[in-house]
Short mmCIF file of C-alpha atoms in Angstrom, two decimals:
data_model
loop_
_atom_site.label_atom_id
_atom_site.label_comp_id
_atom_site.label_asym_id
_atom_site.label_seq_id
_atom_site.Cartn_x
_atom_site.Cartn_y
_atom_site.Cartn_z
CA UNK A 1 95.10 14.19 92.98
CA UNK A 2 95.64 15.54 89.95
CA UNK A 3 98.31 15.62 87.31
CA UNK A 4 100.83 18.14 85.74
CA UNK A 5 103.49 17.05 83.07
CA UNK A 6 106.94 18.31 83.50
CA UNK A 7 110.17 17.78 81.84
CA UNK A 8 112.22 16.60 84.81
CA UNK A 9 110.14 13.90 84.74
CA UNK A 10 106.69 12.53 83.25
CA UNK A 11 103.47 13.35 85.16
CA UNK A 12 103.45 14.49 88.13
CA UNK A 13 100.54 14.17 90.38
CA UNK A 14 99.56 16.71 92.92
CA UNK A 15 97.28 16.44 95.74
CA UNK A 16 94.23 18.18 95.06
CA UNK A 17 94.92 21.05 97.66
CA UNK A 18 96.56 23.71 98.28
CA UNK A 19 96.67 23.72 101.65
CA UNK A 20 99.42 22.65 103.70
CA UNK A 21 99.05 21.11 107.19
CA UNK A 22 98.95 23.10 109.99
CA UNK A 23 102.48 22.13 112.41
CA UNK A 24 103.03 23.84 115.86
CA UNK A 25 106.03 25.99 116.26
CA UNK A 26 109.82 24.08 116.68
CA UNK A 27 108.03 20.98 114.82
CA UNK A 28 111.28 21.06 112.46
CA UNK A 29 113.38 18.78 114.81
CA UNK A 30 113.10 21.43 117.21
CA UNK A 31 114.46 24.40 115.39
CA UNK A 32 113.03 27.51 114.12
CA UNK A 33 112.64 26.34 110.60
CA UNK A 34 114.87 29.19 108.70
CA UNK A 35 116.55 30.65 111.90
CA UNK A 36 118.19 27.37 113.03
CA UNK A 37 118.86 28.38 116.51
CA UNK A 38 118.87 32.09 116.77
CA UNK A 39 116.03 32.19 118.57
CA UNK A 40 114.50 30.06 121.80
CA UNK A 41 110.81 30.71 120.57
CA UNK A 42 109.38 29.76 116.91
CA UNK A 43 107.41 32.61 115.26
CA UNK A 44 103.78 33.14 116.38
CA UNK A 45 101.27 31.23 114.54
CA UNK A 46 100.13 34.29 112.46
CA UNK A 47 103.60 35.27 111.17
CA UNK A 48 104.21 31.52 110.66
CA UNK A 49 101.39 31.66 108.04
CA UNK A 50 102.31 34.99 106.24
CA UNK A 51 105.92 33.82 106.42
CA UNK A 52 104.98 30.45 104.60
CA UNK A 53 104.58 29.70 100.90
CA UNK A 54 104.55 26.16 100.85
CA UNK A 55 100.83 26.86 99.98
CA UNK A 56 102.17 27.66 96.00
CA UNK A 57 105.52 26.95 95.38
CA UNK A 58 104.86 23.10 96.36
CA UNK A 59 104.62 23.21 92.36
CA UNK A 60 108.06 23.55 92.39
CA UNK A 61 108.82 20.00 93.71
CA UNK A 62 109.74 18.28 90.60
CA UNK A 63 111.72 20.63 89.90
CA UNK A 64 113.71 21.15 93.10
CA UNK A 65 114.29 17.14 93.66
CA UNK A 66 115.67 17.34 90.02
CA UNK A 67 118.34 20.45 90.85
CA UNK A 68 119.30 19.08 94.01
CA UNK A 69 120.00 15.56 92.42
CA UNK A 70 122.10 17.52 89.74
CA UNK A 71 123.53 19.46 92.43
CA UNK A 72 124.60 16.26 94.57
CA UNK A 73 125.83 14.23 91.48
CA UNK A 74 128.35 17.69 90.83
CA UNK A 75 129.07 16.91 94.37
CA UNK A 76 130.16 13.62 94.08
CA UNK A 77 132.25 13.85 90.87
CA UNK A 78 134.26 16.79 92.09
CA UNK A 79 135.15 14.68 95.02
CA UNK A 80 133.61 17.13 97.56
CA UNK A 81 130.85 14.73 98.38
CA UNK A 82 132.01 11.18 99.37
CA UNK A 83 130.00 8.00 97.25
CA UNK A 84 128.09 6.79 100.12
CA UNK A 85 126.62 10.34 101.23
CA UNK A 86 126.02 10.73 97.74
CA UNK A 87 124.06 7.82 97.10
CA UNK A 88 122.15 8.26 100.54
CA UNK A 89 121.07 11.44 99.40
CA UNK A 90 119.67 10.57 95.68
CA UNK A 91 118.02 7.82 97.36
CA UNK A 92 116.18 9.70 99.99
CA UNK A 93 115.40 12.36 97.66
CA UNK A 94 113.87 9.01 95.25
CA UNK A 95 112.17 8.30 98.43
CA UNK A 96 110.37 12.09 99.02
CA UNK A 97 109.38 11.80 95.38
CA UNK A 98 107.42 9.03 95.04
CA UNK A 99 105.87 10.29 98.53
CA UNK A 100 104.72 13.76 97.06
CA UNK A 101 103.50 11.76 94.08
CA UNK A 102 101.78 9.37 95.75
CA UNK A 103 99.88 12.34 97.97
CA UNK A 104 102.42 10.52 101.64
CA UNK A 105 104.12 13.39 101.82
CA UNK A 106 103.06 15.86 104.47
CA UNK A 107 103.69 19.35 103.85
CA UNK A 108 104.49 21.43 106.71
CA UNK A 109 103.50 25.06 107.22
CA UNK A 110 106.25 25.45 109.78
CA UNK A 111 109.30 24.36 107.19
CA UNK A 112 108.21 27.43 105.17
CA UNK A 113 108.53 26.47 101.27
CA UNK A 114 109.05 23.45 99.42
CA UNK A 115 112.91 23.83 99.69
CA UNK A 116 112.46 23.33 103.24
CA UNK A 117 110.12 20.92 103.53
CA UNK A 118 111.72 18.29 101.03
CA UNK A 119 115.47 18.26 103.01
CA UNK A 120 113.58 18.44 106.67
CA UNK A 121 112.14 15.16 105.24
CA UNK A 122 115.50 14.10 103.53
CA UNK A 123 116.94 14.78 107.38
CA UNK A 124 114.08 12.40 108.31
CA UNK A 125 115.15 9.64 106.27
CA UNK A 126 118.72 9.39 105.67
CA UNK A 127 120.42 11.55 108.92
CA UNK A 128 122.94 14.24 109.19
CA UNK A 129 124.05 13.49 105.54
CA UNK A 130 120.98 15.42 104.31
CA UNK A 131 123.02 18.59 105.60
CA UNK A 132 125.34 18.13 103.15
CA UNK A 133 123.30 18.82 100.18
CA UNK A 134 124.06 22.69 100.68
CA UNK A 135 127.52 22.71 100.22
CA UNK A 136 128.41 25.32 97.37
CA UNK A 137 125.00 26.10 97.02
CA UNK A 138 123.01 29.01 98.02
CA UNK A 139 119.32 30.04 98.92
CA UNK A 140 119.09 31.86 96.11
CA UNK A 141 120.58 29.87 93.42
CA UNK A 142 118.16 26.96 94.48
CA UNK A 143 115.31 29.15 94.01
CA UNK A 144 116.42 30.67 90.61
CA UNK A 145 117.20 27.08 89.29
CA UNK A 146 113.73 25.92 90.38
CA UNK A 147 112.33 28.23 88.57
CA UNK A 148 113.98 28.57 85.57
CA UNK A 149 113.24 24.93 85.04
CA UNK A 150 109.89 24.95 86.23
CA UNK A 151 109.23 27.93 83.58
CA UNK A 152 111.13 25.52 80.92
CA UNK A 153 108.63 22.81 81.57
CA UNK A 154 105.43 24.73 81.80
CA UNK A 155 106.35 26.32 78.18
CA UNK A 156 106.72 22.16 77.04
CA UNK A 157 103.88 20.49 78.44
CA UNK A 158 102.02 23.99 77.32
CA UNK A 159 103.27 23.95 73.94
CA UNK A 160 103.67 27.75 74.32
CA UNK A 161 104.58 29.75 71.74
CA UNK A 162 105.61 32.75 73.55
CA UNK A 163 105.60 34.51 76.84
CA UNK A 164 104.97 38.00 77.61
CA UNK A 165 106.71 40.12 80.41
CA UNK A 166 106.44 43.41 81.16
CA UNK A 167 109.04 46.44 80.96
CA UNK A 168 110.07 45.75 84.36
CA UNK A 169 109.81 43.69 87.52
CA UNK A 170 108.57 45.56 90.57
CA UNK A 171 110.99 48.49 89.36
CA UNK A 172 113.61 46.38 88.39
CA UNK A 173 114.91 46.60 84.64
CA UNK A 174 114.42 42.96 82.34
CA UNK A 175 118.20 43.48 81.66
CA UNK A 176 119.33 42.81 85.35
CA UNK A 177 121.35 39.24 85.01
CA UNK A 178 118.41 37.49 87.54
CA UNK A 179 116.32 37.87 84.09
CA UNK A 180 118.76 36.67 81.44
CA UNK A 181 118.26 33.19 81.88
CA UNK A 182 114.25 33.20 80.68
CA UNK A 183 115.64 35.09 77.60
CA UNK A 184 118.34 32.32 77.36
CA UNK A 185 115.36 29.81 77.46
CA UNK A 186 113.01 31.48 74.70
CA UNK A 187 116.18 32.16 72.33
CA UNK A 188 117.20 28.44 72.64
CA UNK A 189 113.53 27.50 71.81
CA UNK A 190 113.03 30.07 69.14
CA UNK A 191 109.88 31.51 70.88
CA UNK A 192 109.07 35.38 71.12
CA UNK A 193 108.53 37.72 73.82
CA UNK A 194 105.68 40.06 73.65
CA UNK A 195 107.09 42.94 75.55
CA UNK A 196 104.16 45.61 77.47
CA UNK A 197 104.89 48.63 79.12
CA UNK A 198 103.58 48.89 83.12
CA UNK A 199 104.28 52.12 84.54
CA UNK A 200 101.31 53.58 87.23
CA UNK A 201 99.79 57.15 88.37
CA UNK A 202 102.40 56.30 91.54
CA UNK A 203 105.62 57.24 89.26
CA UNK A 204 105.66 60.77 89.11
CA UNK A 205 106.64 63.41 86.31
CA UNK A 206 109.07 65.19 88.07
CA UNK A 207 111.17 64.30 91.13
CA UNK A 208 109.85 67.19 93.44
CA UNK A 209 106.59 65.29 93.05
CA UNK A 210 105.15 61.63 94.62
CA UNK A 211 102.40 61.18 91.43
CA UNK A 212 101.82 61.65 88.13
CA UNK A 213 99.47 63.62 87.17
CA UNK A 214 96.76 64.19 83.97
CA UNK A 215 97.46 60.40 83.25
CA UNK A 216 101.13 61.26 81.99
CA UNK A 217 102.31 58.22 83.72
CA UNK A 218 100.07 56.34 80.77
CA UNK A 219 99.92 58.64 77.49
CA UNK A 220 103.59 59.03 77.50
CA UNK A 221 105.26 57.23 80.32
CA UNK A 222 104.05 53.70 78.63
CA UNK A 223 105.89 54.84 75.32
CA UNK A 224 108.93 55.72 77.15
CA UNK A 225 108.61 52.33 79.45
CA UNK A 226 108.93 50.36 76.35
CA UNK A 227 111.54 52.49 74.40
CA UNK A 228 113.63 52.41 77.56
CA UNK A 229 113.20 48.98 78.49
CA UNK A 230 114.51 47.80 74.44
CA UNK A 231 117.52 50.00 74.85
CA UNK A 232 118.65 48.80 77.95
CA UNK A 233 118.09 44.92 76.64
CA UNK A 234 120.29 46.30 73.75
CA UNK A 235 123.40 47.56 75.72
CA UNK A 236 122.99 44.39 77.77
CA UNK A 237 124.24 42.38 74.74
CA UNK A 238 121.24 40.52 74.68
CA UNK A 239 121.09 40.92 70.70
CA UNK A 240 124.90 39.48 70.33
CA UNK A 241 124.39 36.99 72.72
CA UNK A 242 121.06 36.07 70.72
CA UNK A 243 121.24 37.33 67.50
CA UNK A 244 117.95 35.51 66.40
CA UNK A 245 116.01 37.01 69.58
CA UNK A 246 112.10 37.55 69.06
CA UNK A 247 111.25 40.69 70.74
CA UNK A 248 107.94 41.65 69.63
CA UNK A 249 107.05 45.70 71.09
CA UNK A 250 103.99 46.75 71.96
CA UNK A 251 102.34 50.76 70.27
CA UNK A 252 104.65 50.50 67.47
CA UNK A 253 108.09 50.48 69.57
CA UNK A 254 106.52 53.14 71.68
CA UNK A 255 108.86 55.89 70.68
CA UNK A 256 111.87 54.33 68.82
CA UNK A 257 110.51 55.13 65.48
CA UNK A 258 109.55 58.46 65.56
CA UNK A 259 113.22 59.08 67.13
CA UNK A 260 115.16 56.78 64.99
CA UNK A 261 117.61 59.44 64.12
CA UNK A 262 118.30 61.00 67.39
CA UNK A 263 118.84 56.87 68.35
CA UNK A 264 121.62 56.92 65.22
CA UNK A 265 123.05 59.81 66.85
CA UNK A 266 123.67 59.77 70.74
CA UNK A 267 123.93 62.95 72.31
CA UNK A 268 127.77 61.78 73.13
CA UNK A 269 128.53 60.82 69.56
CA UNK A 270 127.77 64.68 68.61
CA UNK A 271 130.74 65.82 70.08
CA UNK A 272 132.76 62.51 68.41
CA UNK A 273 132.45 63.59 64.74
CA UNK A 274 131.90 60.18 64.19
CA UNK A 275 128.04 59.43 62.88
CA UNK A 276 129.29 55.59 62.22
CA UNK A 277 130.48 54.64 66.01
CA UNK A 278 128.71 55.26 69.12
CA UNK A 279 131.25 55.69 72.17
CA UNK A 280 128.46 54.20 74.47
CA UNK A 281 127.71 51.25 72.36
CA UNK A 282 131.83 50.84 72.18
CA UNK A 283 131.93 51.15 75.82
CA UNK A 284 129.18 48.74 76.19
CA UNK A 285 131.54 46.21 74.00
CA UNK A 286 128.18 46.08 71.64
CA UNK A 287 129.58 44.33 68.29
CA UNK A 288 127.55 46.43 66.07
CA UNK A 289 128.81 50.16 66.80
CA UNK A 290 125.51 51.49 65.89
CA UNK A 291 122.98 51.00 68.54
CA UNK A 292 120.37 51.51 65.80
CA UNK A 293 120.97 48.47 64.00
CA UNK A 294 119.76 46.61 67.08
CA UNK A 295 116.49 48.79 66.99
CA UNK A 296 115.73 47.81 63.95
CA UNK A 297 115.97 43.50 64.93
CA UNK A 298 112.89 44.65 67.37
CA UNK A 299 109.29 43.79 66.23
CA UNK A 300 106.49 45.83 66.62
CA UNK A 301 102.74 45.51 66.82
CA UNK A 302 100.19 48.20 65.00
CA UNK A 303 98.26 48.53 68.63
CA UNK A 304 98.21 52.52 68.47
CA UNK A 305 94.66 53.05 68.80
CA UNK A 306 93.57 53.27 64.65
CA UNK A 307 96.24 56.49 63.77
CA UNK A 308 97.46 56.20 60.20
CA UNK A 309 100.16 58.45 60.78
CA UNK A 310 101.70 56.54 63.41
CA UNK A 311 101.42 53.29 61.79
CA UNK A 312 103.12 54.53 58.52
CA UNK A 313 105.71 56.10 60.82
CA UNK A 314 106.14 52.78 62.71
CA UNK A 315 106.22 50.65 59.58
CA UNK A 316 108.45 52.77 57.85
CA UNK A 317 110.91 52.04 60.81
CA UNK A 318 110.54 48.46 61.39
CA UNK A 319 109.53 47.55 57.96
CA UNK A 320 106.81 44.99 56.79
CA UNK A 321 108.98 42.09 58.23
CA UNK A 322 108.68 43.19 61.24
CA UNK A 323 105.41 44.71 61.82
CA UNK A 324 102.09 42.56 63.01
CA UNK A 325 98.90 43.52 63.32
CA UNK A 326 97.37 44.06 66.86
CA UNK A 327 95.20 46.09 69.07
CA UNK A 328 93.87 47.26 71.90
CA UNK A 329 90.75 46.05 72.13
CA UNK A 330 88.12 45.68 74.07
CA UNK A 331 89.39 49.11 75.44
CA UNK A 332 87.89 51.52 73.77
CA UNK A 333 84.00 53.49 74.05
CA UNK A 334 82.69 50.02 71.86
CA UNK A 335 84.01 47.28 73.45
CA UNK A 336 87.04 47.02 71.04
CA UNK A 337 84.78 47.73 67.69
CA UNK A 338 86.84 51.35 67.54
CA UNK A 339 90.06 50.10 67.82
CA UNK A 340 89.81 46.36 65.16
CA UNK A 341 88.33 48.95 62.97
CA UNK A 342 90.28 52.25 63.02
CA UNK A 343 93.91 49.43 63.55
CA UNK A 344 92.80 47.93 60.02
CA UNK A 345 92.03 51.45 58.62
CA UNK A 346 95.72 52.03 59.71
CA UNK A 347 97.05 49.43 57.91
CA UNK A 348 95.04 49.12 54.72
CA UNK A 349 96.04 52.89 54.25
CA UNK A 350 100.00 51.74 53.84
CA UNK A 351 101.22 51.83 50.45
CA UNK A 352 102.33 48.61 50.32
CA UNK A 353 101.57 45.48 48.07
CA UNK A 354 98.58 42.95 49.14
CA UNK A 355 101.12 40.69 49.86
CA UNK A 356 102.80 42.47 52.41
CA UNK A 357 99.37 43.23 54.30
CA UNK A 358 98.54 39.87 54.58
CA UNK A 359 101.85 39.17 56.12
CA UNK A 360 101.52 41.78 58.55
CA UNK A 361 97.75 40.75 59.15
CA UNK A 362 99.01 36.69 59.26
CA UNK A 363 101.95 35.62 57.73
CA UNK A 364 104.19 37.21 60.30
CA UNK A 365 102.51 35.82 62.85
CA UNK A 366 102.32 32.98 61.83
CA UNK A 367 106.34 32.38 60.87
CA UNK A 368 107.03 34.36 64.11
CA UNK A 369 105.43 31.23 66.41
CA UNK A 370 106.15 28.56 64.15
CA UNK A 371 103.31 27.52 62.95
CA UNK A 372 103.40 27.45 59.56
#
């Protein structure tokens, strides 16, 4: 067994593999697991193990008991869920607790994922009641719940002090809503987010083509990635929603500071004759009408492989305050040597006071994840 600490509870053991055990076909009280009874036949054993993820999101078991109690308990109070099925339920799902804990429980490849597996067993114990859990509740909801509070708890018992994503999520943009709740999380914590851009040689240049070519996709696509990515997180309202957000950029801001002005004046607010208000951020119902003041809340890092001119250009946009030292390293001909040494060239050649270097070397740092 071993242990894991979570908020939704204290520590949680888990048995020692990850391996679930192997259950014929039907085993689920003689239904096909997610298809109920659409079909006569359960899935062939092969598809029945590529279908399954028991075999990693048992993790999640703390924190689905914990959202289902929450769930049943809303039940109960809103008079949708009699007192006795209520407190059949909380007890059963007491019950599969202390089982999973205790390394009883049996997890079953054929119930799928954890979700599965803990209310076949809650079936088990307390009857037809157990079917009742789902009412007002979908799928999806369960599984963005569990997560969001299993991401809560690993940043706790982890004492993190920050979490990086990347620009997007399989092609999907970090302002979708599905995303807004981890920002939610790190804003209520006052813990940054180290943005990176991810953009491959499969995204082409042009939309005749199916590839990039001459490493485009990298050189300037990973600029654009994160200089796209911040200005759709702008227009999302993330900033008025969270006006203390952390958002630490990666190459400076990729392109934001080298087109600062051309961000102070959309292509749209030329034909306005209004330099003050952007009709996009208006439409956006942004409370700042000048997207650029948002830009400048980002953070940025002095990763930009040793260039002087780019680093003055990016500190002259984000300011000291906001500007912390990084690079790239170890990717570079030396193992990293060309980068630490050309990134503190960079910075040592900005006219600014000692004090301000060592806050851009340190200091910032160090305020930005609290550890001062």
């Amino acid at each position: 067994m071993t242990a894991e600490t979570t908020r939704t509870g204290t520590a949680r053991a888990q048995p020692a593999t990850d391996k679930a055990a192997p259950e014929p076909p039907n085993a689920a009280g003689g239904q096909n697991a997610m298809w109920g009874g659409r079909f006569e036949a359960g899935p062939d054993a092969l598809m029945e193990a590529i279908n399954a993820s028991i075999g990693f999101d048992r993790r999640l078991y703390a924190q689905d008991i914990a959202g289902s109690r929450a769930h049943c308990e809303m039940l109960v109070a809103q008079g949708i869920l009699d007192t006795g099925a209520g407190v059949a339920i909380l007890g059963g799902l007491d019950r599969i607790l202390a089982e999973i804990e205790s390394g009883a429980f049996e997890f079953r490849t054929a119930l799928e994922d954890i979700h599965l597996n803990i209310e076949g067993r809650l079936a088990e114990l307390i009857g037809a009641d157990a079917g009742r859990l789902h009412t007002a509740r979908s799928r999806n909801d369960q599984v963005a719940t569990d997560f969001r509070l299993w991401v809560r708890d690993a940043i706790d018992a982890l004492d993190a002090r920050g979490v990086q994503v990347f620009t997007n999520v399989l092609g999907k943009p970090l302002s979708a809503p599905e995303f807004a709740p981890l920002f939610d999380l790190l804003a209520a914590r006052d813990l940054p987010v180290w943005v990176h851009p991810v953009r491959g040689p499969n995204h082409p240049d042009y939309a005749t083509e199916t590839a990039s070519e001459f490493e485009i996709w990298f050189t300037f696509g990973w600029p654009y990635e994160t200089s796209a990515c911040m200005a759709r997180l702008i227009y999302s309202g993330l900033f008025d929603r969270h006006p203390g957000m952390k958002i630490v950029t990666h190459h400076m801001g990729g392109m934001i500071p080298f087109f600062a002005n051309k961000i102070g004046l959309g292509f749209e607010q030329l034909f306005e004759n209004d330099p003050d208000r952007n009709p996009l951020a208006l439409r956006a119902g942004l409370e700042k009408a000048q997207p650029l003041d948002y830009f400048r809340l980002l953070y940025a890092d002095t990763a930009l492989n040793g260039s002087a001119a780019s680093t003055a250009c990016g500190h002259a946009f984000f300011t000291t305050a906001h500007s912390l030292f990084a690079t790239d390293a170890p990717f570079d001909a030396r193992g990293g040597r060309d980068f630490i040494e050309n990134t503190i060239a960079a910075v040592d050649s900005l006219d600014i006071a000692a004090a301000e270097r060592a806050d851009i070397y340190a200091g910032n740092a160090r305020r930005l994840l609290n550890l001062s």
